[in-house]
C-alpha cells in the first residue's frame, strides 16, 4: 500500500497529467477514500456503542442506594443523548457517505447563485440543452435541483440562494454541497447582492473550493446589441468594463465569506447559449468565442487535471471529518457533564465516608462506655454475691467443702 500510495501522490502532483487519466485517478481516489471514511464511521459507531454500555454500568442501583440520585439522573440523561444525538450524527454521516458512493466515478460541479442570475443559461450552454429551463428560476420546487453530464463531469444546477426557505431547503442545499468537488458561484452584473453572499456562508463553512462566475448581462436578442457585442466583445467583457463588478465581488467575498485571492471568470451566458442554437455557423462561432465560455470550461478542465484527485479526496474526507468533529464536540460536551457528576459523587461519597468515620467512632465510644458500665455493674454484683455468701457453709458447695464461683 505504501508504494501504491507514493505512486498515486506523484501522479497527482504531475503537471503533465491528461484529462482522461486525471478522471481515472479521481475515481480511484474516491474509492480508496470512501473505504477509509467508511471504516472511520464504523469505528465511531462502535465508540458510541461502547460509551453507551459504560454508562449503563454506571447508572446502577448502587448509586441510588448510596445517595447518588442526582448523579444517576445525569448519567441516564447522558445515555439518552448518546442514543439520540450521537447515534444520529453517525447515521447522518453514513447516509451522506452512502450517497457519495453512488457517484464514485463522477467529479461533481455545482452551480450556486441568486435567482435569475443565469445559472440555467450557463448550464444549458455547457450541456447543449434546448433552453427549456432558462428563466424558470423563480418557479421554486425541490425538483429544481437537476443533474447533467458534461465532459465526463456531473453538473448540478440548484435553485437560487434566495429561493431556499426553511430548514428543509437549507439541508437540501448543504447535502448537495457535501457531494460537490467544486462550486461555481454565479453573480450577475445587474445585481451583485450582499444577500447572495450571506446565503453562501453555511456553504462556505464546508470548506469547498469556489470559483466566482461573473455573468455580464446585455440582451442579445436585440439586433443592435448583438451587432455591437460581436464587433467589440471587450466592450462588455474587457478588464476595464468589468473592473467595478470584480472589485465588488472581491470585497463581498472577503467581508461575507472571509475569502482572499478569489478566482473570477467573466462570461456572457446568453451569448454562449445562443451560440449553441444559431444556425449560421459563422455567427455561432463568433458568439461562442466572444462569450468567454471557453475560459470557464478551461477552469473546469484544469481543476480536474491539476487538482481533481485532491478535490475528490477532500470531498470524502472533509465531509466525514466534519461529522466526526460534530460527534467529538458532542461527546466532549457530555464528558464535561459526566465530570461534574463524578465530582458530585466524590463529594457525596466523601461526605458519606466522613459520616461513617464519625459514626463508627461514636459507636465504638458508646460500646466502650456501655461495656464499662456493664462490666462495672457485673463486677459490683459479683462482689456483693461473694460478700453475702462467702461465710455460708453450703453456698456453691460441690459437696466436698469447696466454694464454686
Short mmCIF file of C-alpha atoms in Angstrom, two decimals:
data_model
loop_
_atom_site.label_atom_id
_atom_site.label_comp_id
_atom_site.label_asym_id
_atom_site.label_seq_id
_atom_site.Cartn_x
_atom_site.Cartn_y
_atom_site.Cartn_z
CA UNK A 1 0.00 0.00 0.00
CA UNK A 2 2.90 2.35 0.76
CA UNK A 3 4.38 2.10 -2.73
CA UNK A 4 0.96 2.40 -4.33
CA UNK A 5 0.14 5.49 -2.27
CA UNK A 6 3.51 7.06 -3.09
CA UNK A 7 2.95 6.46 -6.80
CA UNK A 8 -0.50 7.97 -6.53
CA UNK A 9 0.83 11.12 -4.86
CA UNK A 10 3.47 11.51 -7.57
CA UNK A 11 0.82 11.09 -10.27
CA UNK A 12 -1.46 13.65 -8.64
CA UNK A 13 1.33 16.22 -8.45
CA UNK A 14 2.37 15.76 -12.06
CA UNK A 15 1.57 18.80 -14.22
CA UNK A 16 1.70 16.63 -17.34
CA UNK A 17 -1.32 14.54 -16.38
CA UNK A 18 -4.01 14.29 -19.05
CA UNK A 19 -7.72 14.90 -18.53
CA UNK A 20 -8.83 11.29 -19.04
CA UNK A 21 -6.05 9.98 -16.80
CA UNK A 22 -6.99 12.53 -14.15
CA UNK A 23 -10.58 11.29 -14.23
CA UNK A 24 -9.40 7.71 -13.72
CA UNK A 25 -7.25 8.78 -10.77
CA UNK A 26 -10.22 10.75 -9.39
CA UNK A 27 -12.32 7.60 -9.41
CA UNK A 28 -9.56 5.55 -7.84
CA UNK A 29 -9.02 8.12 -5.08
CA UNK A 30 -12.76 8.31 -4.45
CA UNK A 31 -12.99 4.55 -3.94
CA UNK A 32 -10.00 4.47 -1.59
CA UNK A 33 -11.19 7.41 0.47
CA UNK A 34 -14.72 6.02 0.61
CA UNK A 35 -13.38 2.85 2.20
CA UNK A 36 -11.24 4.85 4.61
CA UNK A 37 -14.12 7.15 5.60
CA UNK A 38 -16.49 4.23 5.97
CA UNK A 39 -14.09 2.44 8.33
CA UNK A 40 -13.76 5.63 10.38
CA UNK A 41 -17.53 5.87 10.75
CA UNK A 42 -17.74 2.21 11.76
CA UNK A 43 -15.19 2.89 14.49
CA UNK A 44 -17.12 5.99 15.56
CA UNK A 45 -20.31 3.95 15.78
CA UNK A 46 -18.52 1.30 17.85
CA UNK A 47 -17.22 4.03 20.16
CA UNK A 48 -20.72 5.37 20.73
CA UNK A 49 -21.93 1.85 21.49
CA UNK A 50 -19.09 1.23 23.96
CA UNK A 51 -19.76 4.52 25.72
CA UNK A 52 -23.42 3.66 25.95
CA UNK A 53 -22.58 0.35 27.64
CA UNK A 54 -20.19 2.07 30.04
CA UNK A 55 -22.88 4.50 31.08
CA UNK A 56 -25.35 1.68 31.66
CA UNK A 57 -22.86 0.09 34.03
CA UNK A 58 -22.50 3.38 35.90
CA UNK A 59 -26.21 4.09 36.21
CA UNK A 60 -26.99 1.20 38.56
CA UNK A 61 -28.97 0.89 41.79
CA UNK A 62 -25.82 1.09 43.89
CA UNK A 63 -25.60 4.83 43.21
CA UNK A 64 -29.17 5.30 44.35
CA UNK A 65 -28.56 3.25 47.47
CA UNK A 66 -25.52 5.36 48.23
CA UNK A 67 -27.44 8.62 47.91
CA UNK A 68 -26.48 9.37 44.26
CA UNK A 69 -29.95 10.02 42.89
CA UNK A 70 -28.92 13.25 41.13
CA UNK A 71 -25.81 11.70 39.61
CA UNK A 72 -27.81 8.71 38.42
CA UNK A 73 -30.28 11.01 36.70
CA UNK A 74 -27.44 12.86 34.97
CA UNK A 75 -25.84 9.65 33.77
CA UNK A 76 -29.16 8.37 32.46
CA UNK A 77 -29.61 11.68 30.59
CA UNK A 78 -26.18 11.22 29.00
CA UNK A 79 -27.18 7.74 27.95
CA UNK A 80 -30.30 9.08 26.26
CA UNK A 81 -28.25 11.68 24.40
CA UNK A 82 -25.87 9.02 23.17
CA UNK A 83 -28.85 7.02 21.96
CA UNK A 84 -30.28 10.00 20.09
CA UNK A 85 -27.82 12.78 19.22
CA UNK A 86 -24.58 10.81 18.94
CA UNK A 87 -26.12 7.89 17.09
CA UNK A 88 -27.97 10.30 14.81
CA UNK A 89 -24.75 12.13 13.96
CA UNK A 90 -23.07 8.89 12.91
CA UNK A 91 -26.16 7.80 10.98
CA UNK A 92 -26.30 11.10 9.05
CA UNK A 93 -22.61 10.79 8.17
CA UNK A 94 -23.09 7.20 6.99
CA UNK A 95 -26.10 8.21 4.90
CA UNK A 96 -24.16 11.08 3.29
CA UNK A 97 -21.23 8.80 2.56
CA UNK A 98 -23.51 6.20 1.00
CA UNK A 99 -24.96 8.88 -1.28
CA UNK A 100 -21.47 9.84 -2.44
CA UNK A 101 -20.71 6.19 -3.08
CA UNK A 102 -23.41 6.16 -5.76
CA UNK A 103 -21.26 8.50 -7.88
CA UNK A 104 -17.70 7.41 -7.14
CA UNK A 105 -16.67 7.85 -10.76
CA UNK A 106 -18.05 11.38 -11.14
CA UNK A 107 -16.27 14.65 -10.39
CA UNK A 108 -19.15 16.93 -9.34
CA UNK A 109 -19.56 20.62 -10.12
CA UNK A 110 -22.46 22.55 -8.57
CA UNK A 111 -23.86 25.90 -9.66
CA UNK A 112 -24.98 28.35 -6.98
CA UNK A 113 -26.21 31.91 -7.19
CA UNK A 114 -29.22 34.12 -6.72
CA UNK A 115 -32.44 33.56 -8.65
CA UNK A 116 -32.31 34.68 -12.30
CA UNK A 117 -28.53 35.21 -12.21
CA UNK A 118 -28.09 32.95 -15.24
CA UNK A 119 -27.23 29.54 -13.79
CA UNK A 120 -29.60 27.65 -16.06
CA UNK A 121 -28.40 29.59 -19.10
CA UNK A 122 -24.79 28.63 -18.36
CA UNK A 123 -25.72 25.04 -17.74
CA UNK A 124 -27.80 24.88 -20.94
CA UNK A 125 -24.85 26.30 -22.85
CA UNK A 126 -22.41 23.82 -21.34
CA UNK A 127 -24.62 20.77 -21.81
CA UNK A 128 -26.02 21.80 -25.21
CA UNK A 129 -29.54 21.97 -23.82
CA UNK A 130 -32.63 23.28 -25.59
CA UNK A 131 -33.16 26.23 -23.24
CA UNK A 132 -36.30 24.77 -21.74
CA UNK A 133 -35.32 25.62 -18.17
CA UNK A 134 -33.97 29.13 -18.79
CA UNK A 135 -35.92 31.79 -16.93
CA UNK A 136 -37.65 29.26 -14.66
CA UNK A 137 -35.59 30.13 -11.59
CA UNK A 138 -38.49 31.88 -9.85
CA UNK A 139 -40.65 28.75 -10.01
CA UNK A 140 -39.45 27.23 -6.76
CA UNK A 141 -39.80 23.50 -6.22
CA UNK A 142 -37.45 20.95 -4.69
CA UNK A 143 -37.25 19.39 -8.16
CA UNK A 144 -35.23 22.43 -9.25
CA UNK A 145 -32.08 20.57 -8.27
CA UNK A 146 -31.16 18.88 -11.53
CA UNK A 147 -28.18 16.84 -12.66
CA UNK A 148 -26.48 16.83 -16.05
CA UNK A 149 -23.35 15.37 -17.60
CA UNK A 150 -20.68 17.34 -19.40
CA UNK A 151 -17.28 16.06 -20.47
CA UNK A 152 -17.49 13.14 -18.00
CA UNK A 153 -18.39 15.54 -15.18
CA UNK A 154 -21.54 15.67 -13.11
CA UNK A 155 -23.08 19.15 -13.23
CA UNK A 156 -25.73 20.11 -10.66
CA UNK A 157 -27.97 23.15 -11.13
CA UNK A 158 -29.55 24.43 -7.90
CA UNK A 159 -32.35 26.92 -7.18
CA UNK A 160 -31.34 30.47 -6.43
CA UNK A 161 -29.92 31.02 -2.97
CA UNK A 162 -32.77 33.39 -2.18
CA UNK A 163 -35.23 30.61 -3.02
CA UNK A 164 -34.11 28.42 -0.13
CA UNK A 165 -36.75 28.69 2.55
CA UNK A 166 -36.74 26.89 5.88
CA UNK A 167 -34.60 24.17 7.41
CA UNK A 168 -35.56 21.52 4.85
CA UNK A 169 -34.37 23.63 1.92
CA UNK A 170 -31.13 24.59 3.66
CA UNK A 171 -30.48 20.94 4.50
CA UNK A 172 -31.10 20.05 0.86
CA UNK A 173 -28.65 22.72 -0.32
CA UNK A 174 -25.98 21.63 2.14
CA UNK A 175 -26.40 17.98 1.14
CA UNK A 176 -25.72 18.94 -2.47
CA UNK A 177 -22.63 20.87 -1.40
CA UNK A 178 -21.40 17.86 0.58
CA UNK A 179 -21.36 15.82 -2.65
CA UNK A 180 -19.64 18.55 -4.67
CA UNK A 181 -15.97 18.74 -5.59
CA UNK A 182 -16.15 22.29 -6.93
CA UNK A 183 -18.67 25.12 -6.57
CA UNK A 184 -19.39 27.74 -9.20
CA UNK A 185 -20.90 30.80 -7.54
CA UNK A 186 -22.66 32.90 -10.16
CA UNK A 187 -23.10 36.65 -9.79
CA UNK A 188 -24.65 38.82 -12.48
CA UNK A 189 -23.67 42.34 -13.44
CA UNK A 190 -27.23 43.59 -12.91
CA UNK A 191 -27.27 42.71 -9.21
CA UNK A 192 -24.27 41.63 -7.13
CA UNK A 193 -26.09 41.46 -3.81
CA UNK A 194 -24.85 41.04 -0.25
CA UNK A 195 -27.75 38.68 0.49
CA UNK A 196 -26.48 36.14 -2.03
CA UNK A 197 -23.05 36.16 -0.42
CA UNK A 198 -24.55 35.87 3.05
CA UNK A 199 -26.53 32.89 1.82
CA UNK A 200 -23.23 31.22 0.93
CA UNK A 201 -21.87 31.39 4.49
CA UNK A 202 -23.16 27.98 5.56
CA UNK A 203 -21.94 26.53 2.28
CA UNK A 204 -18.53 28.13 2.69
CA UNK A 205 -18.22 26.51 6.12
CA UNK A 206 -17.91 23.14 4.37
CA UNK A 207 -14.53 24.21 3.01
CA UNK A 208 -15.34 23.69 -0.66
CA UNK A 209 -13.33 25.40 -3.42
CA UNK A 210 -15.32 28.19 -5.08
CA UNK A 211 -14.89 29.80 -8.47
CA UNK A 212 -16.85 33.02 -8.99
CA UNK A 213 -18.51 33.42 -12.36
CA UNK A 214 -19.48 36.96 -13.36
CA UNK A 215 -22.32 36.83 -15.86
CA UNK A 216 -22.28 40.14 -17.71
CA UNK A 217 -25.79 40.77 -18.94
CA UNK A 218 -26.95 42.54 -22.07
CA UNK A 219 -29.91 41.29 -24.08
CA UNK A 220 -28.54 39.97 -27.36
CA UNK A 221 -31.98 39.17 -28.66
CA UNK A 222 -32.00 42.80 -29.72
CA UNK A 223 -30.20 43.03 -33.05
CA UNK A 224 -28.43 46.29 -32.23
CA UNK A 225 -26.93 44.83 -29.05
CA UNK A 226 -25.87 41.69 -30.87
CA UNK A 227 -24.05 43.65 -33.57
CA UNK A 228 -22.23 45.79 -31.03
CA UNK A 229 -21.23 42.77 -28.95
CA UNK A 230 -19.86 40.81 -31.88
CA UNK A 231 -17.99 43.88 -33.11
CA UNK A 232 -16.39 44.59 -29.73
CA UNK A 233 -16.79 41.82 -27.09
CA UNK A 234 -14.28 43.53 -24.82
CA UNK A 235 -16.66 46.44 -24.55
CA UNK A 236 -18.64 44.16 -22.22
CA UNK A 237 -16.10 41.60 -21.00
CA UNK A 238 -12.81 43.51 -21.07
CA UNK A 239 -10.88 44.23 -17.86
CA UNK A 240 -11.86 47.90 -17.83
CA UNK A 241 -15.54 47.08 -18.41
CA UNK A 242 -15.83 44.58 -15.57
CA UNK A 243 -13.40 46.13 -13.05
CA UNK A 244 -16.15 47.61 -10.88
CA UNK A 245 -18.01 44.30 -10.72
CA UNK A 246 -14.82 42.38 -9.96
CA UNK A 247 -13.94 44.77 -7.14
CA UNK A 248 -17.40 44.34 -5.63
CA UNK A 249 -17.19 40.53 -5.79
CA UNK A 250 -13.75 40.58 -4.17
CA UNK A 251 -14.94 42.88 -1.38
CA UNK A 252 -18.08 40.85 -0.64
CA UNK A 253 -16.16 37.58 -0.81
CA UNK A 254 -13.80 38.92 1.84
CA UNK A 255 -16.40 40.65 4.02
CA UNK A 256 -19.04 37.92 3.95
CA UNK A 257 -17.05 34.74 3.30
CA UNK A 258 -13.56 35.57 4.54
CA UNK A 259 -12.03 34.72 1.15
CA UNK A 260 -8.89 36.27 -0.33
CA UNK A 261 -7.41 35.90 -3.82
CA UNK A 262 -10.70 34.72 -5.33
CA UNK A 263 -10.89 33.39 -8.87
CA UNK A 264 -13.36 35.27 -11.08
CA UNK A 265 -14.29 34.29 -14.63
CA UNK A 266 -16.33 36.78 -16.66
CA UNK A 267 -18.67 35.42 -19.35
CA UNK A 268 -21.78 36.33 -21.30
CA UNK A 269 -24.02 33.34 -20.60
CA UNK A 270 -26.69 34.31 -23.11
CA UNK A 271 -24.12 34.56 -25.91
CA UNK A 272 -22.78 31.12 -25.03
CA UNK A 273 -26.27 29.63 -25.17
CA UNK A 274 -27.27 31.42 -28.37
CA UNK A 275 -24.12 30.02 -29.98
CA UNK A 276 -25.50 26.51 -29.48
CA UNK A 277 -28.80 27.46 -31.19
CA UNK A 278 -27.51 29.65 -34.00
CA UNK A 279 -27.94 28.12 -37.47
CA UNK A 280 -25.35 30.32 -39.12
CA UNK A 281 -22.09 28.55 -38.31
CA UNK A 282 -20.03 31.73 -38.69
CA UNK A 283 -22.21 33.69 -36.26
CA UNK A 284 -22.31 30.73 -33.88
CA UNK A 285 -18.53 30.59 -33.84
CA UNK A 286 -18.30 34.33 -33.20
CA UNK A 287 -20.83 34.15 -30.35
CA UNK A 288 -19.07 31.23 -28.73
CA UNK A 289 -15.65 32.89 -28.89
CA UNK A 290 -16.97 36.26 -27.68
CA UNK A 291 -18.99 34.77 -24.78
CA UNK A 292 -15.91 33.81 -22.77
CA UNK A 293 -17.43 30.40 -22.03
CA UNK A 294 -14.20 28.68 -23.05
CA UNK A 295 -12.44 30.37 -20.14
CA UNK A 296 -14.91 28.80 -17.77
CA UNK A 297 -14.64 25.40 -19.45
CA UNK A 298 -10.86 25.63 -19.21
CA UNK A 299 -11.17 26.30 -15.47
CA UNK A 300 -13.30 23.16 -15.08
CA UNK A 301 -10.96 21.04 -17.18
CA UNK A 302 -7.86 22.27 -15.37
CA UNK A 303 -9.49 21.70 -11.98
CA UNK A 304 -9.80 18.04 -12.96
CA UNK A 305 -6.33 17.80 -14.48
CA UNK A 306 -4.33 19.54 -11.76
CA UNK A 307 -6.49 19.31 -8.64
CA UNK A 308 -9.14 16.70 -9.39
CA UNK A 309 -7.79 13.81 -7.27
CA UNK A 310 -7.17 16.16 -4.34
CA UNK A 311 -10.68 17.61 -4.69
CA UNK A 312 -12.17 14.12 -4.66
CA UNK A 313 -10.16 13.22 -1.58
CA UNK A 314 -11.38 16.37 0.16
CA UNK A 315 -14.98 15.62 -0.71
CA UNK A 316 -14.90 12.27 1.06
CA UNK A 317 -12.63 13.14 3.96
CA UNK A 318 -13.84 16.67 4.73
CA UNK A 319 -17.49 15.66 4.82
CA UNK A 320 -16.78 12.73 7.11
CA UNK A 321 -14.36 14.78 9.20
CA UNK A 322 -16.98 17.48 9.74
CA UNK A 323 -19.42 14.89 11.04
CA UNK A 324 -16.79 13.27 13.27
CA UNK A 325 -15.86 16.71 14.63
CA UNK A 326 -19.54 17.31 15.43
CA UNK A 327 -19.60 13.96 17.23
CA UNK A 328 -16.39 14.82 19.09
CA UNK A 329 -17.82 18.16 20.25
CA UNK A 330 -20.98 16.40 21.40
CA UNK A 331 -19.04 13.77 23.35
CA UNK A 332 -16.70 16.36 24.85
CA UNK A 333 -19.71 18.36 25.99
CA UNK A 334 -21.23 15.29 27.59
CA UNK A 335 -17.86 14.40 29.12
CA UNK A 336 -17.88 17.74 30.94
CA UNK A 337 -21.31 16.96 32.34
CA UNK A 338 -20.14 13.50 33.36
CA UNK A 339 -17.10 15.04 35.05
CA UNK A 340 -19.41 17.27 37.07
CA UNK A 341 -21.42 14.19 38.01
CA UNK A 342 -18.25 12.40 39.08
CA UNK A 343 -17.21 15.36 41.22
CA UNK A 344 -20.66 15.39 42.75
CA UNK A 345 -20.40 11.69 43.58
CA UNK A 346 -16.93 12.13 45.03
CA UNK A 347 -18.26 14.87 47.26
CA UNK A 348 -21.24 12.75 48.24
CA UNK A 349 -19.08 9.73 49.00
CA UNK A 350 -16.60 11.94 50.84
CA UNK A 351 -19.45 13.19 53.00
CA UNK A 352 -20.57 9.59 53.50
CA UNK A 353 -17.05 8.47 54.44
CA UNK A 354 -16.74 11.32 56.95
CA UNK A 355 -20.13 10.48 58.42
CA UNK A 356 -19.27 6.78 58.64
CA UNK A 357 -15.94 7.52 60.31
CA UNK A 358 -17.70 9.69 62.87
CA UNK A 359 -20.49 7.17 63.29
CA UNK A 360 -18.08 4.30 63.83
CA UNK A 361 -16.04 6.34 66.30
CA UNK A 362 -19.21 7.32 68.14
CA UNK A 363 -20.45 3.73 68.19
CA UNK A 364 -17.10 2.49 69.46
CA UNK A 365 -17.13 5.06 72.23
CA UNK A 366 -20.68 4.14 73.11
CA UNK A 367 -19.86 0.44 73.12
CA UNK A 368 -16.85 1.06 75.32
CA UNK A 369 -18.94 3.20 77.66
CA UNK A 370 -21.83 0.74 77.80
CA UNK A 371 -19.40 -2.15 78.26
CA UNK A 372 -17.62 -0.30 81.03
CA UNK A 373 -20.92 0.28 82.83
CA UNK A 374 -21.99 -3.30 82.20
CA UNK A 375 -18.75 -4.80 83.48
CA UNK A 376 -18.63 -2.40 86.39
CA UNK A 377 -22.13 -3.43 87.34
CA UNK A 378 -21.24 -7.05 86.84
CA UNK A 379 -18.14 -6.77 88.98
CA UNK A 380 -20.15 -4.99 91.65
CA UNK A 381 -22.77 -7.72 91.53
CA UNK A 382 -20.12 -10.42 91.84
CA UNK A 383 -18.52 -8.66 94.78
CA UNK A 384 -21.86 -8.37 96.55
CA UNK A 385 -22.57 -12.03 95.88
CA UNK A 386 -19.25 -13.03 97.33
CA UNK A 387 -19.68 -10.82 100.35
CA UNK A 388 -23.19 -12.16 101.01
CA UNK A 389 -22.36 -15.82 100.58
CA UNK A 390 -18.76 -16.26 101.42
CA UNK A 391 -19.38 -17.31 105.04
CA UNK A 392 -22.28 -19.63 104.19
CA UNK A 393 -21.09 -23.25 104.60
CA UNK A 394 -23.27 -24.61 101.80
CA UNK A 395 -23.11 -21.72 99.31
CA UNK A 396 -21.95 -23.05 95.99
CA UNK A 397 -20.66 -26.23 97.67
CA UNK A 398 -19.88 -29.16 95.46
CA UNK A 399 -20.31 -31.46 98.42
CA UNK A 400 -16.61 -31.61 99.18
CA UNK A 401 -16.32 -28.33 101.04
CA UNK A 402 -15.02 -26.26 98.01
CA UNK A 403 -16.68 -22.91 97.17
CA UNK A 404 -17.65 -22.77 93.49
CA UNK A 405 -17.54 -19.33 91.89
#
